[in-house]
Coordinates of C-alpha atoms in Angstrom, one line a residue:
M1161 CA -38.1 -8.0 208.0
W1162 CA -37.9 -10.7 210.0
V1163 CA -34.3 -10.9 210.6
D1164 CA -32.1 -13.5 212.2
S1165 CA -30.7 -12.4 216.1
N1166 CA -27.5 -12.3 214.7
D1167 CA -28.1 -10.1 211.7
D1168 CA -30.1 -7.9 213.9
P1169 CA -28.2 -4.3 213.8
R1170 CA -30.6 -3.6 216.8
T1171 CA -29.9 -3.6 220.3
Y1172 CA -31.5 -4.7 223.3
G1173 CA -29.2 -4.7 226.2
N1174 CA -29.8 -3.5 229.7
P1175 CA -29.0 0.7 229.2
V1176 CA -27.6 2.6 232.3
G1177 CA -29.3 5.6 233.0
E1178 CA -32.0 7.6 231.5
K1179 CA -30.0 8.9 228.4
A1180 CA -28.8 5.8 227.7
T1181 CA -32.1 3.9 227.4
L1182 CA -33.6 6.9 225.4
R1183 CA -30.9 6.8 223.4
E1184 CA -31.2 2.7 222.8
Y1185 CA -34.9 3.1 221.9
L1186 CA -34.2 6.3 219.6
G1187 CA -31.3 4.3 217.8
N1188 CA -33.7 1.2 217.6
Y1189 CA -36.6 3.0 216.0
R1190 CA -34.1 4.5 213.2
L1191 CA -33.1 1.4 212.8
T1192 CA -36.3 -0.3 212.7
L1193 CA -37.7 2.1 210.0
D1194 CA -34.3 1.9 207.8
M1195 CA -34.9 -1.7 207.7
K1196 CA -38.4 -1.7 206.4
C1197 CA -37.0 0.3 203.2
G1198 CA -34.4 -2.0 203.0
G1199 CA -34.0 -3.9 199.4
L1200 CA -36.5 -1.7 198.2
D1201 CA -34.8 0.6 195.6
A1202 CA -35.7 4.6 195.0
R1203 CA -38.1 3.2 192.1
V1204 CA -40.4 0.9 194.4
L1205 CA -40.2 3.6 196.8
Q1206 CA -41.4 5.9 195.3
G1207 CA -43.9 3.7 193.3
K1208 CA -47.8 3.6 193.8
T1209 CA -49.8 1.2 195.4
D1210 CA -52.5 -1.1 193.5
R1211 CA -54.5 -0.7 196.8
P1212 CA -57.7 1.7 197.1
R1213 CA -57.0 4.7 199.0
L1214 CA -57.9 5.8 201.9
F1215 CA -58.0 9.1 201.8
K1216 CA -58.9 11.1 198.9
R1217 CA -61.6 14.0 198.1
D1218 CA -64.4 14.0 195.4
D1219 CA -62.4 17.2 193.8
D1220 CA -58.8 16.9 194.4
K1221 CA -57.9 13.1 194.1
D1222 CA -54.1 13.6 195.4
A1223 CA -55.6 16.2 198.1
D1224 CA -52.5 16.4 200.3
F1225 CA -50.2 15.0 198.3
N1226 CA -50.2 17.5 195.3
G1227 CA -46.8 18.7 194.6
A1228 CA -45.1 15.4 195.6
V1229 CA -42.2 14.5 193.6
S1230 CA -41.9 11.3 192.0
D1231 CA -38.0 11.8 190.7
L1232 CA -36.1 9.0 191.8
A1233 CA -33.2 11.1 192.6
V1234 CA -35.2 13.4 195.3
V1235 CA -36.0 9.9 197.2
A1236 CA -32.1 9.2 197.4
E1237 CA -31.5 13.0 198.6
A1238 CA -34.1 12.1 201.2
F1239 CA -32.2 9.2 202.5
A1240 CA -29.1 11.4 202.5
A1241 CA -30.4 14.1 204.0
W1242 CA -32.3 12.2 206.7
K1243 CA -28.8 10.4 207.1
A1244 CA -27.1 13.6 207.9
E1245 CA -29.9 14.8 210.1
I1246 CA -29.4 11.5 212.1
A1247 CA -25.7 12.1 212.3
A1248 CA -26.2 15.9 213.7
A1249 CA -28.9 15.1 216.1
D1250 CA -26.3 11.9 217.5
E1251 CA -23.8 14.3 218.0
W1252 CA -25.9 16.8 220.0
L1253 CA -27.0 14.0 222.1
D1254 CA -23.6 12.6 222.8
A1255 CA -22.7 16.6 224.1
L1256 CA -25.5 16.0 226.8
T1257 CA -25.5 14.9 230.4
E1258 CA -28.2 13.1 232.5
D1259 CA -28.8 16.6 233.9
D1260 CA -29.0 18.0 230.5
L1261 CA -32.6 15.9 229.8
G1262 CA -34.5 18.1 232.2
E1263 CA -33.3 21.3 230.8
E1264 CA -35.6 23.7 228.6
V1265 CA -35.7 24.3 225.4
P1266 CA -38.0 26.7 223.3
F1267 CA -40.9 24.7 221.6
D1268 CA -44.0 27.0 220.0
D1269 CA -44.8 30.1 222.4
G1270 CA -43.1 28.3 225.3
T1271 CA -40.7 25.5 226.6
V1272 CA -40.4 21.6 227.1
S1273 CA -37.5 19.4 228.4
V1274 CA -35.1 17.9 226.3
R1275 CA -36.5 14.4 227.6
H1276 CA -39.9 15.5 226.1
V1277 CA -38.5 15.8 222.7
L1278 CA -36.5 12.7 222.9
V1279 CA -39.7 10.8 223.9
H1280 CA -41.8 12.6 221.7
V1281 CA -38.8 11.9 218.8
I1282 CA -39.2 8.0 220.0
E1283 CA -43.1 8.2 219.6
E1284 CA -42.8 10.1 216.1
Y1285 CA -40.6 7.2 214.6
A1286 CA -42.4 4.2 216.3
R1287 CA -45.2 5.3 214.8
H1288 CA -43.7 6.0 211.4
A1289 CA -41.9 2.0 211.5
G1290 CA -45.6 1.2 212.2
H1291 CA -46.8 2.4 208.9
A1292 CA -43.7 1.6 206.9
D1293 CA -44.3 -2.0 208.0
L1294 CA -47.8 -1.6 206.6
L1295 CA -46.5 0.0 203.3
R1296 CA -43.9 -2.9 203.1
E1297 CA -46.7 -5.4 203.3
C1298 CA -48.6 -3.7 200.3
I1299 CA -45.5 -3.8 198.5
D1300 CA -44.3 -7.3 198.5
G1301 CA -46.0 -8.7 201.3
R1302 CA -42.9 -8.6 203.7
T1303 CA -43.7 -7.4 207.5
G1304 CA -41.3 -6.7 210.5
Q1305 CA -41.0 -7.8 214.5

């Protein structure tokens, strides 16, 4: 969605420090993903596209989407859960110092730095925002920035 720069909730400042820079990127990608879904009600979000499928198996047309729920309440619950997780993650991030970014945290069978986790989450948001842009274009033709 192209929004007027005066209405754009994302910030593009000159953050001071690594933590502030990572937080700005993370916040902006979260807002971008939220904007891509803006104005779409639960009925549209759980709907199906009329575009041909890019992924299917002859023996199971739904493949990995077996068990997907099309209940409208589930869509609202999913957005509420996402917002709650964002709030919890932000509370954790607020408590971090610059030095904490290098701290090792458990991951799979080893450890990674907090910095690595944050960069990975930013990467995932960027990827999902791109996917959401393509899906939104299929729904109503709108593309985003």
